[in-house]
CSV table of C-alpha atoms in Angstrom, one decimal:
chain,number,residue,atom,x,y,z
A,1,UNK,CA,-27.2,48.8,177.2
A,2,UNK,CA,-27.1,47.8,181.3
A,3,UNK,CA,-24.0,50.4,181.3
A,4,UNK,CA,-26.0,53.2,179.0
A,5,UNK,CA,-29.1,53.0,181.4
A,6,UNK,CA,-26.4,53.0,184.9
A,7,UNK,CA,-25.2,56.3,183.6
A,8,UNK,CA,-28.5,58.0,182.3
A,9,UNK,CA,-29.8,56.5,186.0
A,10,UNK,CA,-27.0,58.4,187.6
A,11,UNK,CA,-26.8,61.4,185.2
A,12,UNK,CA,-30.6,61.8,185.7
A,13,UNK,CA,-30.1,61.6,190.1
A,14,UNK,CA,-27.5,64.0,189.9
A,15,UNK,CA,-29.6,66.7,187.9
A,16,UNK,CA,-32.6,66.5,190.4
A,17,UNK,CA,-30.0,66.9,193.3
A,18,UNK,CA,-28.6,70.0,191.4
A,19,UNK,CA,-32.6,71.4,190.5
A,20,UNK,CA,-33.5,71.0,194.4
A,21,UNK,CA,-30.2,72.4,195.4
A,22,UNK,CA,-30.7,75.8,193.2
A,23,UNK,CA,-34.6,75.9,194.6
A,24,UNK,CA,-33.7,75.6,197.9
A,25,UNK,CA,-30.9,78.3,197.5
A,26,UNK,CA,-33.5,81.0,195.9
A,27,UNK,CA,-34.6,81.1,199.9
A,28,UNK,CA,-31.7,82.5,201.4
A,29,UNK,CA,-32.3,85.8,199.2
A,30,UNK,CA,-31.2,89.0,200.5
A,31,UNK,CA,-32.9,92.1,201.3
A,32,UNK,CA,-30.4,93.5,203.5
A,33,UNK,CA,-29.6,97.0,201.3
A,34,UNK,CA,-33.2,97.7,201.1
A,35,UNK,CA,-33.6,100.2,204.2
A,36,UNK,CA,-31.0,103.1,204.5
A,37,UNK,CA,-29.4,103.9,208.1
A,38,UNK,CA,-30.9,100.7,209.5
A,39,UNK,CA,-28.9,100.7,212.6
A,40,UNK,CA,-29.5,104.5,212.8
A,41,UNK,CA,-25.5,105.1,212.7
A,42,UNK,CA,-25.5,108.1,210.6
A,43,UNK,CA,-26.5,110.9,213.0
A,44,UNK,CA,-29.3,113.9,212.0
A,45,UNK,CA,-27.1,116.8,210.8
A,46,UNK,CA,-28.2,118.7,214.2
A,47,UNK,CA,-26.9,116.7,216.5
A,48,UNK,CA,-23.8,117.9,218.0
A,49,UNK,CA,-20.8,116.4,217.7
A,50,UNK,CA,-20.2,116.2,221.1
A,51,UNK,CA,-23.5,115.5,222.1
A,52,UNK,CA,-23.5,112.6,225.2
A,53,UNK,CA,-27.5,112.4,225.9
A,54,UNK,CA,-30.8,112.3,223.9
A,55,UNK,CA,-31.4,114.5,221.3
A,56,UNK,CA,-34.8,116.1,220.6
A,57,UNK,CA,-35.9,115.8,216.8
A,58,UNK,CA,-37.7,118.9,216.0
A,59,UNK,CA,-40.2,119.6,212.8
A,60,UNK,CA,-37.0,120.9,211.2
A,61,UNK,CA,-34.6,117.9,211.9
A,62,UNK,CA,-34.1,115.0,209.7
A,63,UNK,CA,-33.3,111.9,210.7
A,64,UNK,CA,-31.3,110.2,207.5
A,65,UNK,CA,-33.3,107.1,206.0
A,66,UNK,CA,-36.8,108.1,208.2
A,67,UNK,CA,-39.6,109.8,208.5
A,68,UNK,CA,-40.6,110.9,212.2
A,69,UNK,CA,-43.4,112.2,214.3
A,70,UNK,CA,-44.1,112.3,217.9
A,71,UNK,CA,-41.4,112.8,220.9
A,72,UNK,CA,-38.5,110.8,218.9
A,73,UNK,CA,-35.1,111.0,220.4
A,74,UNK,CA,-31.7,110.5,218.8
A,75,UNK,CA,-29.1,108.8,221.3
A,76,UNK,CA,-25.4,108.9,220.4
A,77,UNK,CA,-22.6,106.6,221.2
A,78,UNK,CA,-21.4,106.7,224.9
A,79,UNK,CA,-18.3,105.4,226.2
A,80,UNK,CA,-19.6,102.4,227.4
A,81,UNK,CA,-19.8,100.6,224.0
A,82,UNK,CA,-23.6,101.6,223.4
A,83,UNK,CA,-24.8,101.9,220.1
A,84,UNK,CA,-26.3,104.6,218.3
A,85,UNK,CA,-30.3,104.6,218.2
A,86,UNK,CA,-33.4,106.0,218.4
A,87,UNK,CA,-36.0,106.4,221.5
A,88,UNK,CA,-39.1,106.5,220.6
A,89,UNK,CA,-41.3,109.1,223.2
A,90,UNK,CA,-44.9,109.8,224.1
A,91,UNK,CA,-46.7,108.9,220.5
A,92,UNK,CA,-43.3,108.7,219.1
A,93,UNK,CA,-42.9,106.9,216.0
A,94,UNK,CA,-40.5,106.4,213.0
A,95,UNK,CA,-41.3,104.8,209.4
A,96,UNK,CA,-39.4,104.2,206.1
A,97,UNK,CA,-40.7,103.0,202.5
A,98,UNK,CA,-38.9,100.2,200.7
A,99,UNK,CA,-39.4,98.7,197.1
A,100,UNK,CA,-40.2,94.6,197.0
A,101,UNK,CA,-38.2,92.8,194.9
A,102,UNK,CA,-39.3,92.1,191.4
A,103,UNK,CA,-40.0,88.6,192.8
A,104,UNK,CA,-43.2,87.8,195.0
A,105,UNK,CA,-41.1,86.9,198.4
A,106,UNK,CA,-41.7,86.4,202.1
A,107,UNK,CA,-40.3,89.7,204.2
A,108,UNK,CA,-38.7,89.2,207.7
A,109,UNK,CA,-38.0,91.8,210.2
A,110,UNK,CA,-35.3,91.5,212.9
A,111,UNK,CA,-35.0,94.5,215.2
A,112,UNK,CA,-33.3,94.9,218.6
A,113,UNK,CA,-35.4,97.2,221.3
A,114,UNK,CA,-34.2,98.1,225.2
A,115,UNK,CA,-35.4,100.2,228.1
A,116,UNK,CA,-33.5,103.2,228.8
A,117,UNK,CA,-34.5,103.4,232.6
A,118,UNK,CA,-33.5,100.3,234.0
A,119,UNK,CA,-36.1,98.3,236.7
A,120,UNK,CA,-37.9,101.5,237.1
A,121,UNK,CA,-39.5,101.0,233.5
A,122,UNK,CA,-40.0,97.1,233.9
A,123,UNK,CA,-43.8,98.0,232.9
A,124,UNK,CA,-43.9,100.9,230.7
A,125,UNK,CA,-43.3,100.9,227.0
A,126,UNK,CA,-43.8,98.7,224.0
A,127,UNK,CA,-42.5,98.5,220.1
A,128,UNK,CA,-45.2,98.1,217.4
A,129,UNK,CA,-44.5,97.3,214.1
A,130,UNK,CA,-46.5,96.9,211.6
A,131,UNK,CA,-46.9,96.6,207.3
A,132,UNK,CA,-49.4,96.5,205.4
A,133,UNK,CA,-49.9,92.4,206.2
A,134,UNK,CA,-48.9,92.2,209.6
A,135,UNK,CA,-48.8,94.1,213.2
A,136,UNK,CA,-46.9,93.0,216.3
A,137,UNK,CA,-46.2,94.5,219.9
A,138,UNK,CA,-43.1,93.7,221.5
A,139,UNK,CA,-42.5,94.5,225.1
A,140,UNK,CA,-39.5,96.2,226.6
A,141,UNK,CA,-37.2,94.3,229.1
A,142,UNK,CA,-35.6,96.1,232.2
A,143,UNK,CA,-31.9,93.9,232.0
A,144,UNK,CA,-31.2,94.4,229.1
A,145,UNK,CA,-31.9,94.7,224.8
A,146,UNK,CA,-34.2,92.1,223.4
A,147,UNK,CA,-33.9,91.0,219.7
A,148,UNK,CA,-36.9,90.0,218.0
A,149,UNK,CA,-37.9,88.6,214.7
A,150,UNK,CA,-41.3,89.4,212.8
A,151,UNK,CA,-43.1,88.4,209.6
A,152,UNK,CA,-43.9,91.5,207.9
A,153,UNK,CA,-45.4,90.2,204.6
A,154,UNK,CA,-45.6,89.2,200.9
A,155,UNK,CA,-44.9,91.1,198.2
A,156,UNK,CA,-43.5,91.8,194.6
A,157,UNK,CA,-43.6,93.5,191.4
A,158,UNK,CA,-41.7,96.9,193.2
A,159,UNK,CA,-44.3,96.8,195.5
A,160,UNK,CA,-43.9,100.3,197.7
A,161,UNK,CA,-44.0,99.0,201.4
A,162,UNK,CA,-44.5,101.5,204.5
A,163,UNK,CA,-42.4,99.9,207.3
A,164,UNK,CA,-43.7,101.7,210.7
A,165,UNK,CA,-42.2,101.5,214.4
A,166,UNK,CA,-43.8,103.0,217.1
A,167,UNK,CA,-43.9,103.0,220.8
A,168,UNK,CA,-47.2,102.2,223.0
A,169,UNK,CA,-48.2,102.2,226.7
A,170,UNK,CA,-50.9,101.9,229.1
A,171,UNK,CA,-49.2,103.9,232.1
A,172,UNK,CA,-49.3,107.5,232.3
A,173,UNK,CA,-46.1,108.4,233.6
A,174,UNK,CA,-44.7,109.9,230.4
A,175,UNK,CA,-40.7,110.1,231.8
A,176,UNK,CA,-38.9,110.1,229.1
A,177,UNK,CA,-36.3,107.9,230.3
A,178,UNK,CA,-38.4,104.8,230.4
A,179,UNK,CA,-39.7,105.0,226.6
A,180,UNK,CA,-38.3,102.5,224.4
A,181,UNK,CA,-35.0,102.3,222.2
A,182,UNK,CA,-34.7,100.5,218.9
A,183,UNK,CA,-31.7,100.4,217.1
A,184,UNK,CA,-30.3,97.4,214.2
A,185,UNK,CA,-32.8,97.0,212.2
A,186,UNK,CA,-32.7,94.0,209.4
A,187,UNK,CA,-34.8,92.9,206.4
A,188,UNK,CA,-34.1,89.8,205.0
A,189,UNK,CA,-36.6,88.4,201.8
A,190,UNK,CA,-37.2,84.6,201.3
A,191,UNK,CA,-38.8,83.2,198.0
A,192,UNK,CA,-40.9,80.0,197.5
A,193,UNK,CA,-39.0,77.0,199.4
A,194,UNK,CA,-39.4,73.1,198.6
A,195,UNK,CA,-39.2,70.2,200.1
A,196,UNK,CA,-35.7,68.6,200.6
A,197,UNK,CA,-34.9,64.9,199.3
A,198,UNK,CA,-36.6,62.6,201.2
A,199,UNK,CA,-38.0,64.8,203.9
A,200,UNK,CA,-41.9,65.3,203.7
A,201,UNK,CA,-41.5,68.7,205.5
A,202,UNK,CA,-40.4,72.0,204.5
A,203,UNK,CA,-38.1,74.1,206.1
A,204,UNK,CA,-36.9,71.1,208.7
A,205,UNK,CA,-33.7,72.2,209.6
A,206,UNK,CA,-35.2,75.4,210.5
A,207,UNK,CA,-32.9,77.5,208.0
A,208,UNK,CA,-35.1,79.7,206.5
A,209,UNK,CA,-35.8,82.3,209.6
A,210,UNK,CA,-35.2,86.0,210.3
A,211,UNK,CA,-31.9,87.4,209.8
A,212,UNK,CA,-29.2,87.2,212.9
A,213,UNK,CA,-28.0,90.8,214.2
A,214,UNK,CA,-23.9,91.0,213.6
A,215,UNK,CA,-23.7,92.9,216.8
A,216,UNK,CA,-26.0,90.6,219.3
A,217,UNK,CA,-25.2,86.8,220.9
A,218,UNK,CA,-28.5,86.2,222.4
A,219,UNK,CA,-30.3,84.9,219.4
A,220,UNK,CA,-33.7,86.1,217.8
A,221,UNK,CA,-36.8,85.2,220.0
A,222,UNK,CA,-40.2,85.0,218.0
A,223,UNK,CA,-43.4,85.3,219.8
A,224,UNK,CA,-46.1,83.4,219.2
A,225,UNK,CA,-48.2,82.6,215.7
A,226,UNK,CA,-50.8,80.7,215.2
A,227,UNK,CA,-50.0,80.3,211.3
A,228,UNK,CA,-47.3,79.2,209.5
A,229,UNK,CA,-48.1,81.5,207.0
A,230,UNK,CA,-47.7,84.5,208.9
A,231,UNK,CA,-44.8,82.8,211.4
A,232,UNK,CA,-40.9,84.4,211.2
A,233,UNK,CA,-39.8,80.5,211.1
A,234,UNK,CA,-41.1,79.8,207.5
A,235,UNK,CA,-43.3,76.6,207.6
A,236,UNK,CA,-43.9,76.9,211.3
A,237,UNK,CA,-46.7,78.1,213.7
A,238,UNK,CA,-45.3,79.0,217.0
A,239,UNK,CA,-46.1,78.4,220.0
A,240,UNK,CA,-45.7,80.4,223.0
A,241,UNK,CA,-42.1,81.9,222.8
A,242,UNK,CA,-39.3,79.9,221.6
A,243,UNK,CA,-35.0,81.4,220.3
A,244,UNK,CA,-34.4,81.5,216.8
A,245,UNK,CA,-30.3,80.6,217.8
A,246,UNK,CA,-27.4,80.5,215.2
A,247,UNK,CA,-24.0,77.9,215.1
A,248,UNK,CA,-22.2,81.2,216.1
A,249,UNK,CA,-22.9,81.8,219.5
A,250,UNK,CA,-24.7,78.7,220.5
A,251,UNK,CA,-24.5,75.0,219.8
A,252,UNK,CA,-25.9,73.7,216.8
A,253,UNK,CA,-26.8,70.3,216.1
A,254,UNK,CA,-27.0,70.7,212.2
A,255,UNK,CA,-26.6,73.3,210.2
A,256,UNK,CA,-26.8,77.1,210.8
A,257,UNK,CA,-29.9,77.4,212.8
A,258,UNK,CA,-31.9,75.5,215.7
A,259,UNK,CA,-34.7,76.2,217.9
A,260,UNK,CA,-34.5,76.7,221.6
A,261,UNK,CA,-38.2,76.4,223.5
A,262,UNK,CA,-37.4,79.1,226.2
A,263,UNK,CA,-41.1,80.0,227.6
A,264,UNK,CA,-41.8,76.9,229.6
A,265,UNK,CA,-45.2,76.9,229.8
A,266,UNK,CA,-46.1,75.3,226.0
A,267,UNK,CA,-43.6,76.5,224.0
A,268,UNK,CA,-43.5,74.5,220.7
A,269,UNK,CA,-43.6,74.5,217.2
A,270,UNK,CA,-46.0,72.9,214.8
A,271,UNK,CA,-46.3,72.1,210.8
A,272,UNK,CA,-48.5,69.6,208.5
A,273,UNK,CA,-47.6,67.5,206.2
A,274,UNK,CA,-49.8,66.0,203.7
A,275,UNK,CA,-49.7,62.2,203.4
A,276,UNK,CA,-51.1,59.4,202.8
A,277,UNK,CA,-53.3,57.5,204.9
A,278,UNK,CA,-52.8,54.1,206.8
A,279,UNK,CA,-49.4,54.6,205.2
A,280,UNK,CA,-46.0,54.0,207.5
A,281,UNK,CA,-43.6,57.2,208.6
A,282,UNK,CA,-40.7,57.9,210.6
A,283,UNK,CA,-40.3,61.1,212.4
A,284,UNK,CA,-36.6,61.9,212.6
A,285,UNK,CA,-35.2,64.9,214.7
A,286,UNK,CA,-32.4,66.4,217.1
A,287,UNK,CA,-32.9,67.0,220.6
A,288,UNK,CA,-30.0,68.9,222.3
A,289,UNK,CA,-28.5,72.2,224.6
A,290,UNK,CA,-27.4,74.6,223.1
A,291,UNK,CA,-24.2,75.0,224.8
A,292,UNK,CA,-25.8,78.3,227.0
A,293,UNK,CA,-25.5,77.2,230.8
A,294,UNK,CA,-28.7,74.7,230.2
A,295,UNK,CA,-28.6,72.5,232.8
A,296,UNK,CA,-30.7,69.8,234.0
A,297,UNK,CA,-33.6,67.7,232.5
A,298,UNK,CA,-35.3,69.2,228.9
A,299,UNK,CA,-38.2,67.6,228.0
A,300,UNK,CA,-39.8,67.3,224.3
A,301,UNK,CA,-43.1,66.0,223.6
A,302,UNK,CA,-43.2,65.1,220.1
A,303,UNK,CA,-46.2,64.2,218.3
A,304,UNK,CA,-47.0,63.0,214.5
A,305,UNK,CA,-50.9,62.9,214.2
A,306,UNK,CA,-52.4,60.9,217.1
A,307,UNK,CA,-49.0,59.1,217.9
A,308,UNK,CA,-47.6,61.0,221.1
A,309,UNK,CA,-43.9,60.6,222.4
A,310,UNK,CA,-42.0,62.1,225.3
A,311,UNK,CA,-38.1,62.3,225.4
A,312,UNK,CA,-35.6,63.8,227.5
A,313,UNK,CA,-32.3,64.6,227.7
A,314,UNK,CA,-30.2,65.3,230.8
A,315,UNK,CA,-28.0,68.5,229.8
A,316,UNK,CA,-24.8,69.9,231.3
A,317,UNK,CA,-25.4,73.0,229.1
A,318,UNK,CA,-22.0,72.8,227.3
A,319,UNK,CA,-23.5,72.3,224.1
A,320,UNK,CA,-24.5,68.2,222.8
A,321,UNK,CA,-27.2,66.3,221.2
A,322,UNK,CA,-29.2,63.2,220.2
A,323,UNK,CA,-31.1,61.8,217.6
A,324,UNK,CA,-34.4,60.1,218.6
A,325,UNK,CA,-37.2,58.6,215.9
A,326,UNK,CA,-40.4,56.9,216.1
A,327,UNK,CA,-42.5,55.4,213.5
A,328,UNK,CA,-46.6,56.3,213.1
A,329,UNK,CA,-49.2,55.6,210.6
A,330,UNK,CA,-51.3,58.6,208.7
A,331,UNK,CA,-54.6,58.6,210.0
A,332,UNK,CA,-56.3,61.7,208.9
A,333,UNK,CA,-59.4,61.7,206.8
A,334,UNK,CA,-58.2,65.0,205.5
A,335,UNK,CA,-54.9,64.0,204.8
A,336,UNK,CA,-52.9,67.0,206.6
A,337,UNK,CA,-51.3,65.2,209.6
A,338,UNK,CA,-50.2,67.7,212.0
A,339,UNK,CA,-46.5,67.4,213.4
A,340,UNK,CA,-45.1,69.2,216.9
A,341,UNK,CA,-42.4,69.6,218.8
A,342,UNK,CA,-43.9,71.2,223.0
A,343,UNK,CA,-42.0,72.2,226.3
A,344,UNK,CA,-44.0,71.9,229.5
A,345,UNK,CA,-40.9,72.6,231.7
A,346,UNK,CA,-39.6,76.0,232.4
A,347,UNK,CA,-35.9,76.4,232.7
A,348,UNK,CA,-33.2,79.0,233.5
A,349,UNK,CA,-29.8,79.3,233.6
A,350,UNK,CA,-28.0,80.5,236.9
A,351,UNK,CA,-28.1,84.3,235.6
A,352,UNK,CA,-31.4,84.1,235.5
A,353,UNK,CA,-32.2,83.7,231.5
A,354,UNK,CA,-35.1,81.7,230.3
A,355,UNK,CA,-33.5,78.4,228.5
A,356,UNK,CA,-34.5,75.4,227.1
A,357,UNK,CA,-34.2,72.0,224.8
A,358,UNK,CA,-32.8,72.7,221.3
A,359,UNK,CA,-34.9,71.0,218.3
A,360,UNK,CA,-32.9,70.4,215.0
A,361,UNK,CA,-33.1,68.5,211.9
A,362,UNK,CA,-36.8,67.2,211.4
A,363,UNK,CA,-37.1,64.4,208.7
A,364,UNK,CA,-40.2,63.0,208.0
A,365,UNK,CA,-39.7,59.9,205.7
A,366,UNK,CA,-41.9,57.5,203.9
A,367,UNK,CA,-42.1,54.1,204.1
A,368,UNK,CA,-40.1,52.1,201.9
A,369,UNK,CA,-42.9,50.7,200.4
A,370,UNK,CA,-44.6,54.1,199.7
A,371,UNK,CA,-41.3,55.8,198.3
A,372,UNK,CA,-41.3,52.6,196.1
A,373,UNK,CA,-45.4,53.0,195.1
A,374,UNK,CA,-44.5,57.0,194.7
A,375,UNK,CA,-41.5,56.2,192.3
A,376,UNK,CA,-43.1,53.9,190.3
A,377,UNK,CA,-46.1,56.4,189.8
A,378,UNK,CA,-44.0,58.9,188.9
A,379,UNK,CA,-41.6,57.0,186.0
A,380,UNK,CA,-45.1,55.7,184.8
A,381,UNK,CA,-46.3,59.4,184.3
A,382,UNK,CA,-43.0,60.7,182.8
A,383,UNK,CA,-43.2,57.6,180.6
A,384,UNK,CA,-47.2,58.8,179.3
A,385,UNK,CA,-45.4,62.3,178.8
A,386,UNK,CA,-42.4,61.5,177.1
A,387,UNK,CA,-43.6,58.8,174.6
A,388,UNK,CA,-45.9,60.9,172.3
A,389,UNK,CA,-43.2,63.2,171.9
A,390,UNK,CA,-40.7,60.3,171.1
A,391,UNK,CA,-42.8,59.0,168.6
């Protein structure tokens, strides 16, 4: 009998491992075939073929995959390795429908975007997009292309969604030259997401984000949202603006994915967790660089309800990390205990790039004596269930 109820113990462990597995999984859903000519690569049949500058879209003109209306220029491939794309002039904007899954799921945009006139344009010019859930403005950089990630919505059932990009400014210089450029454009869906074992928190390995662009190694930066709901880092509010970074161009300390706080000035993340109260909990989590020229002090201030906690790291910026902990007790009346991760300290590398600490793997456990008080309740209700239907 002892060896019967060993393996039904371990039998029973292993199918809860395997049912969490396949829930988490459903997040990493696809939706990268749902818009066509994303990265604008197939050219508008008028364009010359040996066309070097932009290229005026007419009323006539079709751009393959798009609507257009407004000053909208195509640009083709150059011999310096640029990419093909569109700039978007004076009231210029571009827009393409796409069918939801049959599946209610989370939609992420990543989207690269650049000035075409260099520090002449370092003020004119921003992207807006916006769905039928969401609107965001993202403003152009003179060095160089900016990635950036975006909530767009939620939706199902086939759902038609108008996906719109647009260019904005508040200058009235209308040179062409200094309008905006976007080019690799990325959906990615995500789908209900659980908790992992023993981790209170969802999402804290910071896996479930926007999709990385194949052709860019400066990671995904994500501007500020107040709601976790509506936040490109699933589970988590943002604040100010932190680097959605991948193990492929920068260090990670677990996993695929990490967040660097790059704005200085509050830069953070923040979740809730419901627990119990005047119950005991650790806060687990990663602090590193992520191997991008980092170097010098970065500074975390960590914070689990009303239980604050700095820590540092001293970083050469070739890429290492440590894990730190501290235990709290729940002390909301509300039971929602709010859980941050803030930057004071603005950093940058010698070139000039904003940087910053690396946050990773965020376990919040329970007690002992809790997970113990939560098992127990837990066989006692299966037991309730399962005995009328045994008898």
């Amino acid at each position: 009998m002892g060896l019967r109820y060993c393996c039904r113990r371990i039998a029973m462990k292993k199918a809860a491992s395997t049912l969490v597995l396949q829930f988490l999984l459903l997040g990493f859903a696809s939706a990268a075939d749902l818009l066509q000519n994303p990265d604008f690569e197939t050219p508008p049949p008028g364009v010359p073929a040996n066309s070097t500058g932009p290229f005026l879209l007419w009323q006539n003109d079709t751009l393959p995959g798009w609507s257009f209306s407004g000053e909208v220029y195509y640009l083709t491939a150059s011999g310096d390795g640029q990419r093909r794309a569109v700039q978007l002039g004076q009231d210029g904007t571009i827009n393409q429908t796409f069918a939801a899954s049959a599946d209610y799921a989370d939609y992420l945009v990543t989207f690269a975007i650049a000035s075409s006139g260099g520090a002449n344009c370092s003020s004119n010019g921003s992207v807006v997009i916006s769905a039928p859930d969401s609107r965001g403005v993202f403003p152009v950089g003179e060095k160089q292309r900016a990635v950036y990630g975006q909530f767009l919505g939620s939706w199902g059932d086939r759902e038609a969604i108008d996906l719109v990009i647009g260019s904005e400014t508040t200058e009235s210089d209308v040179n062409a030259t200094c309008w905006p450029v976007v080019d690799s454009i990325v959906l990615k869906s995500i789908t209900s997401l659980v908790k992992a074992n023993d981790n209170e928190l969802v999402n804290g390995g910071f896996e479930f984000g926007p999709d990385f662009l194949a052709d860019s190694n400066e990671g995904v930066l994500l501007q500020p949202a107040q709601s976790p709901v509506q936040s490109p880092l699933r589970e988590w509010s943002i604040l100010g603006t932190v680097k959605y970074i991948d193990s492929k161009h920068f260090f990670i300390p677990q996993g695929n994915a990490a967040v660097e706080f790059v704005s200085g000035n509050s830069s953070g993340i923040q979740t809730a967790a419901q627990l119990t109260k005047d119950s005991s909990y650790t806060l687990e989590f990663m602090l590193g660089d992520g191997n991008d020229s980092c170097v010098g002090d970065l500074e975390v201030r960590a914070q689990a309800g009303s239980v604050l906690q700095n820590y540092t790291i001293q970083s050469k910026g070739m890429g290492s990390a440590q894990k730190f902990s501290f235990k709290f007790k729940a002390d909301s009346d509300t039971g929602t205990t709010p859980i941050s991760f803030v930057s004071y300290v603005s950093s940058q590398t010698k070139d000039g790039t904003l940087c910053g600490p690396v946050v990773d793997d965020v376990v919040l456990r329970a007690s002992l004596g809790l997970k113990l008080a939560i098992q127990w309740r837990f066989l006692l209700s299966l037991l309730l269930f399962v005995a009328p239907v045994m008898n």
